[in-house]
mmCIF file of C-alpha atoms in Angstrom:
data_model
loop_
_atom_site.group_PDB
_atom_site.id
_atom_site.type_symbol
_atom_site.label_atom_id
_atom_site.label_comp_id
_atom_site.label_asym_id
_atom_site.label_seq_id
_atom_site.Cartn_x
_atom_site.Cartn_y
_atom_site.Cartn_z
ATOM 1 C CA MET A 117 -37.063 -25.474 28.801
ATOM 2 C CA THR A 118 -35.003 -24.853 25.838
ATOM 3 C CA THR A 119 -36.776 -24.385 22.465
ATOM 4 C CA ASN A 120 -36.396 -24.357 18.584
ATOM 5 C CA ILE A 121 -38.577 -22.496 16.352
ATOM 6 C CA GLY A 122 -40.219 -24.056 13.663
ATOM 7 C CA LYS A 123 -40.949 -22.923 10.069
ATOM 8 C CA ASP A 124 -44.478 -21.749 10.923
ATOM 9 C CA GLY A 125 -43.067 -19.643 13.916
ATOM 10 C CA ARG A 126 -44.316 -21.906 16.773
ATOM 11 C CA ALA A 127 -41.860 -22.764 19.426
ATOM 12 C CA LEU A 128 -41.120 -26.536 20.235
ATOM 13 C CA PRO A 129 -39.471 -27.972 23.234
ATOM 14 C CA GLU A 130 -35.992 -29.426 22.045
ATOM 15 C CA GLY A 131 -36.260 -33.312 22.367
ATOM 16 C CA LEU A 132 -39.816 -33.229 23.827
ATOM 17 C CA ARG A 133 -41.444 -35.023 20.784
ATOM 18 C CA GLU A 134 -38.474 -37.576 20.803
ATOM 19 C CA ARG A 135 -39.014 -38.230 24.654
ATOM 20 C CA TRP A 136 -42.573 -38.666 24.356
ATOM 21 C CA ARG A 137 -42.100 -40.926 21.377
ATOM 22 C CA ASP A 138 -39.532 -43.030 23.298
ATOM 23 C CA GLU A 139 -41.565 -43.049 26.200
ATOM 24 C CA SER A 140 -44.463 -44.143 24.186
ATOM 25 C CA VAL A 141 -43.063 -46.706 22.036
ATOM 26 C CA GLY A 142 -41.048 -48.223 24.702
ATOM 27 C CA SER A 143 -43.938 -48.998 27.118
ATOM 28 C CA VAL A 144 -47.566 -48.840 25.263
ATOM 29 C CA TRP A 145 -47.375 -47.794 21.522
ATOM 30 C CA ARG A 146 -47.727 -51.188 18.990
ATOM 31 C CA ARG A 147 -46.170 -49.979 15.898
ATOM 32 C CA PRO A 148 -43.628 -47.443 15.803
ATOM 33 C CA SER A 149 -43.621 -46.538 12.479
ATOM 34 C CA ASP A 150 -47.192 -45.120 12.571
ATOM 35 C CA TRP A 151 -46.795 -42.973 16.010
ATOM 36 C CA TYR A 152 -45.789 -39.698 14.259
ATOM 37 C CA HIS A 153 -48.753 -37.533 13.102
ATOM 38 C CA PRO A 154 -48.934 -33.739 12.561
ATOM 39 C CA ALA A 155 -51.483 -33.211 15.231
ATOM 40 C CA VAL A 156 -48.682 -34.682 17.734
ATOM 41 C CA ASP A 157 -46.755 -31.246 17.289
ATOM 42 C CA GLY A 158 -49.809 -29.464 17.776
ATOM 43 C CA LEU A 159 -50.313 -31.057 21.076
ATOM 44 C CA ALA A 160 -46.912 -30.778 22.041
ATOM 45 C CA VAL A 161 -46.903 -26.831 21.610
ATOM 46 C CA ALA A 162 -50.081 -26.728 23.280
ATOM 47 C CA VAL A 163 -48.647 -28.341 26.265
ATOM 48 C CA LEU A 164 -45.418 -26.491 26.409
ATOM 49 C CA ALA A 165 -47.432 -23.152 26.347
ATOM 50 C CA GLY A 166 -49.388 -24.442 29.433
ATOM 51 C CA GLY A 167 -52.660 -23.294 27.863
ATOM 52 C CA ASP A 168 -55.857 -25.112 27.013
ATOM 53 C CA ALA A 169 -54.535 -28.329 25.531
ATOM 54 C CA ALA A 170 -57.983 -29.724 24.784
ATOM 55 C CA PRO A 171 -58.501 -28.584 20.987
ATOM 56 C CA ALA A 172 -54.960 -30.272 20.352
ATOM 57 C CA ALA A 173 -55.749 -33.214 22.181
ATOM 58 C CA TRP A 174 -59.273 -33.506 20.159
ATOM 59 C CA GLU A 175 -57.444 -33.498 17.079
ATOM 60 C CA LEU A 176 -54.787 -36.019 17.946
ATOM 61 C CA GLY A 177 -57.638 -38.319 19.128
ATOM 62 C CA ARG A 178 -59.579 -38.061 15.832
ATOM 63 C CA ALA A 179 -55.970 -38.668 13.924
ATOM 64 C CA ARG A 180 -55.643 -41.681 15.945
ATOM 65 C CA GLY A 181 -59.321 -42.880 15.572
ATOM 66 C CA GLU A 182 -59.216 -42.522 11.696
ATOM 67 C CA HIS A 183 -56.129 -44.610 11.494
ATOM 68 C CA GLY A 184 -57.465 -47.762 13.435
ATOM 69 C CA VAL A 185 -55.641 -47.024 16.459
ATOM 70 C CA GLY A 186 -57.594 -48.268 19.813
ATOM 71 C CA ILE A 187 -58.752 -45.858 22.349
ATOM 72 C CA GLY A 188 -56.611 -47.604 25.119
ATOM 73 C CA GLU A 189 -53.382 -47.380 23.034
ATOM 74 C CA THR A 190 -54.576 -43.601 22.437
ATOM 75 C CA LEU A 191 -55.012 -42.833 25.938
ATOM 76 C CA ASP A 192 -51.770 -44.363 27.285
ATOM 77 C CA ASP A 193 -49.969 -42.571 24.586
ATOM 78 C CA LEU A 194 -51.570 -39.005 25.970
ATOM 79 C CA VAL A 195 -50.220 -40.236 29.630
ATOM 80 C CA CYS A 196 -46.639 -40.782 28.045
ATOM 81 C CA LEU A 197 -46.571 -37.290 26.877
ATOM 82 C CA TYR A 198 -47.247 -35.661 30.223
ATOM 83 C CA ARG A 199 -44.977 -38.225 31.804
ATOM 84 C CA SER A 200 -42.128 -37.113 29.673
ATOM 85 C CA THR A 201 -43.045 -33.451 30.906
ATOM 86 C CA GLY A 202 -42.601 -34.497 34.561
ATOM 87 C CA ARG A 203 -46.464 -34.671 35.177
ATOM 88 C CA PRO A 204 -47.865 -38.249 36.445
ATOM 89 C CA THR A 205 -51.224 -37.735 34.422
ATOM 90 C CA PRO A 206 -52.769 -35.713 31.935
ATOM 91 C CA PRO A 207 -55.601 -32.976 33.003
ATOM 92 C CA LEU A 208 -59.037 -34.354 32.756
ATOM 93 C CA ASP A 209 -60.143 -31.944 29.963
ATOM 94 C CA ALA A 210 -57.176 -33.022 27.697
ATOM 95 C CA VAL A 211 -58.467 -36.547 28.281
ATOM 96 C CA ARG A 212 -62.178 -35.770 27.763
ATOM 97 C CA ALA A 213 -61.081 -33.940 24.491
ATOM 98 C CA LEU A 214 -59.010 -37.043 23.222
ATOM 99 C CA ASN A 215 -61.458 -39.098 23.979
ATOM 100 C CA GLU A 216 -64.260 -36.971 21.933
ATOM 101 C CA GLY A 217 -62.124 -36.707 19.083
ATOM 102 C CA TRP A 218 -61.312 -40.473 18.890
ATOM 103 C CA SER A 219 -65.067 -41.212 19.261
ATOM 104 C CA ASP A 220 -65.946 -38.593 16.422
ATOM 105 C CA ALA A 221 -63.612 -40.280 14.064
ATOM 106 C CA GLN A 222 -65.017 -43.512 14.701
ATOM 107 C CA ALA A 223 -68.435 -42.405 14.240
ATOM 108 C CA ALA A 224 -67.820 -40.845 10.759
ATOM 109 C CA LEU A 225 -66.414 -44.479 9.882
ATOM 110 C CA VAL A 226 -69.686 -46.118 10.718
ATOM 111 C CA THR A 227 -71.449 -43.221 9.046
ATOM 112 C CA THR A 228 -69.430 -43.203 5.764
ATOM 113 C CA GLY A 229 -68.296 -46.741 5.971
ATOM 114 C CA ALA A 230 -64.801 -47.662 6.370
ATOM 115 C CA CYS A 231 -64.739 -49.264 2.579
ATOM 116 C CA VAL A 232 -64.369 -45.655 1.164
ATOM 117 C CA ASP A 233 -61.179 -43.729 1.166
ATOM 118 C CA PRO A 234 -61.941 -39.907 2.415
ATOM 119 C CA GLU A 235 -59.173 -38.400 0.086
ATOM 120 C CA THR A 236 -59.985 -40.008 -3.169
ATOM 121 C CA GLY A 237 -63.681 -40.962 -2.494
ATOM 122 C CA LEU A 238 -63.026 -44.153 -3.809
ATOM 123 C CA PRO A 239 -63.311 -47.565 -2.458
ATOM 124 C CA THR A 240 -60.473 -49.226 -0.430
ATOM 125 C CA GLN A 241 -58.404 -52.337 -1.364
ATOM 126 C CA GLN A 242 -60.342 -54.690 0.957
ATOM 127 C CA TYR A 243 -63.681 -53.680 -0.735
ATOM 128 C CA LEU A 244 -62.088 -54.312 -4.523
ATOM 129 C CA ALA A 245 -60.846 -57.702 -3.095
ATOM 130 C CA VAL A 246 -64.503 -58.691 -2.258
ATOM 131 C CA ARG A 247 -65.569 -57.527 -5.867
ATOM 132 C CA LEU A 248 -62.883 -59.605 -7.215
ATOM 133 C CA ALA A 249 -64.111 -62.623 -5.651
ATOM 134 C CA GLU A 250 -67.494 -61.987 -7.551
ATOM 135 C CA ALA A 251 -65.546 -61.707 -10.559
ATOM 136 C CA TYR A 252 -63.762 -65.116 -10.025
ATOM 137 C CA LEU A 253 -67.264 -66.594 -9.149
ATOM 138 C CA CYS A 254 -68.787 -65.664 -12.676
ATOM 139 C CA ALA A 255 -65.958 -67.128 -14.178
ATOM 140 C CA GLU A 256 -66.234 -70.481 -12.480
ATOM 141 C CA GLN A 257 -70.059 -70.447 -13.095
ATOM 142 C CA ASP A 258 -69.263 -69.777 -16.671
ATOM 143 C CA ASP A 259 -66.096 -72.221 -16.659
ATOM 144 C CA VAL A 260 -63.660 -69.893 -18.316
ATOM 145 C CA ASP A 261 -60.224 -68.395 -17.426
ATOM 146 C CA PRO A 262 -61.042 -65.548 -15.255
ATOM 147 C CA ALA A 263 -58.613 -63.343 -17.442
ATOM 148 C CA MET A 264 -61.281 -63.959 -20.181
ATOM 149 C CA LEU A 265 -63.930 -61.763 -18.461
ATOM 150 C CA HIS A 266 -62.029 -59.359 -16.542
ATOM 151 C CA ARG A 267 -58.729 -57.113 -16.426
ATOM 152 C CA LEU A 268 -57.089 -54.804 -13.977
ATOM 153 C CA VAL A 269 -56.519 -51.172 -14.970
ATOM 154 C CA VAL A 270 -53.735 -49.718 -13.006
ATOM 155 C CA VAL A 271 -52.933 -46.081 -12.545
ATOM 156 C CA ASP A 272 -49.568 -45.003 -10.800
ATOM 157 C CA VAL A 273 -49.142 -41.398 -10.522
ATOM 158 C CA ALA A 274 -46.416 -41.290 -7.603
ATOM 159 C CA ALA A 275 -43.304 -39.102 -8.085
ATOM 160 C CA GLY A 276 -41.374 -39.063 -5.123
ATOM 161 C CA HIS A 277 -41.995 -37.552 -1.585
ATOM 162 C CA VAL A 278 -45.473 -35.857 -1.462
ATOM 163 C CA SER A 279 -46.704 -33.646 1.595
ATOM 164 C CA GLY A 280 -49.785 -34.343 3.296
ATOM 165 C CA LEU A 281 -51.926 -31.336 1.544
ATOM 166 C CA MET A 282 -50.596 -32.102 -2.033
ATOM 167 C CA ARG A 283 -51.102 -35.770 -1.425
ATOM 168 C CA ALA A 284 -54.821 -34.961 -0.695
ATOM 169 C CA ALA A 285 -55.207 -32.627 -3.816
ATOM 170 C CA ARG A 286 -53.101 -35.356 -6.095
ATOM 171 C CA SER A 287 -55.451 -38.178 -4.619
ATOM 172 C CA ALA A 288 -58.854 -36.355 -5.054
ATOM 173 C CA ALA A 289 -57.913 -35.357 -8.647
ATOM 174 C CA VAL A 290 -57.070 -38.935 -9.577
ATOM 175 C CA GLY A 291 -60.254 -40.204 -7.887
ATOM 176 C CA ALA A 292 -62.454 -37.924 -9.775
ATOM 177 C CA ALA A 293 -60.830 -39.051 -12.869
ATOM 178 C CA MET A 294 -61.173 -42.554 -12.230
ATOM 179 C CA ARG A 295 -64.914 -41.962 -11.428
ATOM 180 C CA GLU A 296 -65.518 -40.157 -14.663
ATOM 181 C CA ALA A 297 -63.652 -42.901 -16.908
ATOM 182 C CA PHE A 298 -65.567 -45.778 -15.418
ATOM 183 C CA GLY A 299 -68.654 -44.393 -13.500
ATOM 184 C CA ALA A 300 -69.703 -44.118 -9.922
ATOM 185 C CA GLY A 301 -69.636 -47.313 -8.197
ATOM 186 C CA HIS A 302 -67.627 -49.441 -10.743
ATOM 187 C CA PRO A 303 -65.206 -51.807 -8.966
ATOM 188 C CA MET A 304 -62.090 -49.651 -8.530
ATOM 189 C CA ALA A 305 -59.985 -48.706 -5.423
ATOM 190 C CA THR A 306 -57.005 -46.597 -4.291
ATOM 191 C CA LEU A 307 -54.171 -48.504 -2.861
ATOM 192 C CA GLY A 308 -52.335 -45.857 -1.404
ATOM 193 C CA GLY A 309 -49.102 -43.870 -2.260
ATOM 194 C CA GLY A 310 -50.280 -42.791 -5.822
ATOM 195 C CA VAL A 311 -51.569 -46.075 -6.927
ATOM 196 C CA PHE A 312 -54.919 -46.942 -8.162
ATOM 197 C CA VAL A 313 -56.954 -49.955 -9.820
ATOM 198 C CA ALA A 314 -59.856 -50.554 -11.665
ATOM 199 C CA LEU A 315 -61.553 -53.815 -12.279
ATOM 200 C CA VAL A 316 -63.015 -53.880 -16.086
ATOM 201 C CA ARG A 317 -64.599 -56.085 -18.301
ATOM 202 C CA THR A 318 -62.967 -57.740 -21.284
ATOM 203 C CA ASP A 319 -65.568 -56.697 -23.671
ATOM 204 C CA ASP A 320 -65.476 -52.985 -22.184
ATOM 205 C CA ASP A 321 -63.753 -50.441 -24.761
ATOM 206 C CA VAL A 322 -60.667 -50.760 -22.218
ATOM 207 C CA ASP A 323 -58.256 -48.795 -24.709
ATOM 208 C CA ALA A 324 -60.607 -45.922 -25.117
ATOM 209 C CA ARG A 325 -61.192 -45.557 -21.456
ATOM 210 C CA VAL A 326 -57.715 -45.907 -20.678
ATOM 211 C CA ALA A 327 -56.844 -43.236 -23.150
ATOM 212 C CA ASP A 328 -59.430 -40.949 -21.729
ATOM 213 C CA LEU A 329 -58.332 -41.456 -18.129
ATOM 214 C CA ARG A 330 -54.776 -40.714 -18.880
ATOM 215 C CA ALA A 331 -55.982 -37.352 -20.595
ATOM 216 C CA ASP A 332 -58.271 -36.596 -17.630
ATOM 217 C CA VAL A 333 -55.495 -37.244 -14.924
ATOM 218 C CA ALA A 334 -53.265 -34.791 -16.889
ATOM 219 C CA ARG A 335 -55.986 -32.089 -16.931
ATOM 220 C CA ARG A 336 -57.131 -32.206 -13.401
ATOM 221 C CA CYS A 337 -53.600 -32.322 -12.215
ATOM 222 C CA ASP A 338 -52.542 -29.610 -14.635
ATOM 223 C CA ASP A 339 -52.058 -27.193 -11.408
ATOM 224 C CA VAL A 340 -48.544 -26.263 -11.093
ATOM 225 C CA GLU A 341 -48.441 -27.217 -7.342
ATOM 226 C CA VAL A 342 -50.151 -30.716 -8.094
ATOM 227 C CA ARG A 343 -48.202 -31.152 -11.241
ATOM 228 C CA ILE A 344 -45.058 -31.459 -9.465
ATOM 229 C CA CYS A 345 -46.259 -34.407 -7.300
ATOM 230 C CA VAL A 346 -47.476 -36.263 -10.263
ATOM 231 C CA ARG A 347 -45.731 -38.481 -12.688
ATOM 232 C CA GLN A 348 -45.162 -37.074 -16.035
ATOM 233 C CA PRO A 349 -46.735 -38.809 -17.872
ATOM 234 C CA ALA A 350 -48.914 -40.926 -15.493
ATOM 235 C CA ARG A 351 -48.470 -44.785 -16.015
ATOM 236 C CA VAL A 352 -51.521 -46.560 -16.955
ATOM 237 C CA TRP A 353 -51.438 -50.115 -17.992
ATOM 238 C CA VAL A 354 -53.788 -52.985 -18.317
ATOM 239 C CA GLU A 355 -53.014 -56.474 -17.187
ATOM 240 C CA PRO A 356 -55.069 -59.780 -16.971
ATOM 241 C CA LEU A 357 -56.442 -61.009 -13.724
ATOM 242 C CA PRO A 358 -54.364 -63.894 -12.118
ATOM 243 C CA GLU A 359 -55.575 -67.619 -12.068
ATOM 244 C CA THR A 360 -57.075 -67.565 -8.596
ATOM 245 C CA HIS A 361 -58.503 -64.838 -6.194
ATOM 246 C CA SER A 362 -55.706 -65.334 -3.476
ATOM 247 C CA GLN A 363 -53.336 -64.533 -6.491
ATOM 248 C CA ALA A 364 -55.252 -61.497 -7.336
ATOM 249 C CA VAL A 365 -55.172 -60.229 -3.854
ATOM 250 C CA GLN A 366 -51.567 -60.721 -3.516
ATOM 251 C CA ARG A 367 -51.333 -58.677 -6.487
ATOM 252 C CA LEU A 368 -53.025 -55.643 -5.173
ATOM 253 C CA SER A 369 -50.874 -55.921 -2.454
ATOM 254 C CA HIS A 370 -47.630 -56.147 -4.513
ATOM 255 C CA LEU A 371 -49.082 -53.015 -6.433
ATOM 256 C CA ALA A 372 -50.064 -51.032 -2.967
ATOM 257 C CA ARG A 373 -47.578 -48.900 -1.000
ATOM 258 C CA PRO A 374 -48.800 -49.480 2.367
ATOM 259 C CA GLU A 375 -46.397 -47.088 4.136
ATOM 260 C CA PRO A 376 -48.174 -45.909 7.389
ATOM 261 C CA TRP A 377 -48.807 -42.076 7.215
ATOM 262 C CA ALA A 378 -47.572 -42.055 3.787
ATOM 263 C CA GLY A 379 -46.221 -38.516 2.717
ATOM 264 C CA ILE A 380 -46.049 -37.257 6.564
ATOM 265 C CA PRO A 381 -42.593 -36.713 7.854
ATOM 266 C CA ARG A 382 -41.697 -38.601 10.825
ATOM 267 C CA PRO A 383 -39.025 -37.893 13.605
ATOM 268 C CA ALA A 384 -36.057 -39.862 13.786
ATOM 269 C CA ASP A 385 -35.529 -43.019 15.520
ATOM 270 C CA PRO A 386 -33.014 -42.627 18.488
ATOM 271 C CA ALA A 387 -30.731 -45.188 16.726
ATOM 272 C CA ASP A 388 -30.740 -42.523 13.770
ATOM 273 C CA ASP A 389 -30.060 -39.501 15.628
ATOM 274 C CA ALA A 390 -26.398 -39.196 13.989
ATOM 275 C CA ARG A 391 -28.343 -39.666 10.557
ATOM 276 C CA ALA A 392 -31.115 -37.334 11.722
ATOM 277 C CA LEU A 393 -28.648 -34.382 12.444
ATOM 278 C CA GLY A 394 -29.614 -34.418 16.015
ATOM 279 C CA ALA A 395 -32.036 -35.674 18.620
ATOM 280 C CA ALA A 396 -34.607 -33.235 17.867
ATOM 281 C CA LEU A 397 -35.504 -31.128 14.599
ATOM 282 C CA PRO A 398 -38.389 -28.614 13.824
ATOM 283 C CA PRO A 399 -41.364 -30.270 11.735
ATOM 284 C CA GLY A 400 -40.393 -30.231 8.060
ATOM 285 C CA LEU A 401 -37.020 -30.464 8.159
ATOM 286 C CA LEU A 402 -36.605 -34.115 8.053
ATOM 287 C CA THR A 403 -36.529 -35.349 4.584
ATOM 288 C CA ALA A 404 -37.724 -38.838 2.733
ATOM 289 C CA ASP A 405 -34.015 -39.710 2.635
ATOM 290 C CA LEU A 406 -33.478 -39.203 6.548
ATOM 291 C CA TRP A 407 -36.662 -41.098 7.287
ATOM 292 C CA PRO A 408 -35.815 -44.367 9.437
ATOM 293 C CA TYR A 409 -38.657 -46.243 8.276
ATOM 294 C CA GLY A 410 -37.649 -45.964 4.743
ATOM 295 C CA ALA A 411 -38.184 -43.308 1.921
ATOM 296 C CA THR A 412 -41.772 -43.398 0.266
ATOM 297 C CA GLY A 413 -40.457 -41.876 -3.210
ATOM 298 C CA VAL A 414 -40.708 -44.134 -6.263
ATOM 299 C CA ARG A 415 -36.829 -45.044 -7.476
ATOM 300 C CA GLU A 416 -36.854 -45.078 -11.138
ATOM 301 C CA ASP A 417 -35.026 -47.820 -12.959
ATOM 302 C CA PRO A 418 -33.134 -46.008 -15.720
ATOM 303 C CA SER A 419 -33.284 -48.857 -17.845
ATOM 304 C CA ARG A 420 -36.927 -48.816 -18.161
ATOM 305 C CA GLY A 421 -38.747 -46.435 -19.995
ATOM 306 C CA ALA A 422 -41.863 -44.105 -18.359
ATOM 307 C CA ASP A 423 -44.260 -46.500 -19.971
ATOM 308 C CA ALA A 424 -42.927 -49.959 -19.417
ATOM 309 C CA PRO A 425 -45.819 -51.433 -17.545
ATOM 310 C CA GLU A 426 -47.928 -50.947 -20.801
ATOM 311 C CA THR A 427 -45.638 -52.932 -22.858
ATOM 312 C CA ASP A 428 -45.351 -55.543 -19.920
ATOM 313 C CA PRO A 429 -48.693 -56.034 -18.260
ATOM 314 C CA GLY A 430 -47.350 -58.868 -16.090
ATOM 315 C CA GLU A 431 -44.576 -56.963 -14.503
ATOM 316 C CA GLN A 432 -44.362 -57.426 -10.723
ATOM 317 C CA ASP A 433 -43.195 -54.804 -8.429
#
């Protein structure tokens, strides 16, 4: 079988990843945009080498479990891999390892709580939506406008395409800065794609906290490799709560960047073969501009300054 050599020196079967994806997406996979994960390549290499595929299958099972893929869909996808190599079924040890990896991911979610993002240590958007409901209840009981009691502090550090490792380092740094500025347990969340939000009371010293937060983010992201994937300077602004809870949840959705597998290159869709410079490319060669699912980078509007949201808190994405 013809192979390509990836940047890491590993041999990859030409077209195997694409054949596997075509087989899976065309029969069992529900969302084509979230099929790819780096663990896909690891398992493809293991299968090609003809060695023990169990460790790589465990990694893929864990990745699928962490990102909410059901066990049935995960197993069917494994079958598609072996089917694309001419084998009707995967070996038992690979199936067992895939199941164990998926189960371990699910157990971790039960232990740590699915309301906490593992990269940042901050709560998720869904958790913040629940805390927002409490804020609106307080406003209703006091018979006041919710905007009189609470505000949203929004932090946007996104700066174009970010690799998985750099995204994790950036997220950890900003998450630590958020906890330092507002305190552990404060209503806040990561929205993905380098966007973070905190719910603050209007009687807090919001301006001072925002200033401290901006300085702390810059300090924690001062490492050369991390700094290149952080917006300079980070955008931090304050905006009032909308009139209703549903509008506030919608606002979080507008601020969020819910791109599946954000920051991870994905193989080209068959319809984009010409754009993707061939049917098969080694990992790492696909750029954001070639992704069939849309670039994750932030496009700057030259007519706006870097701190435009601070002077226009009501700006919508």
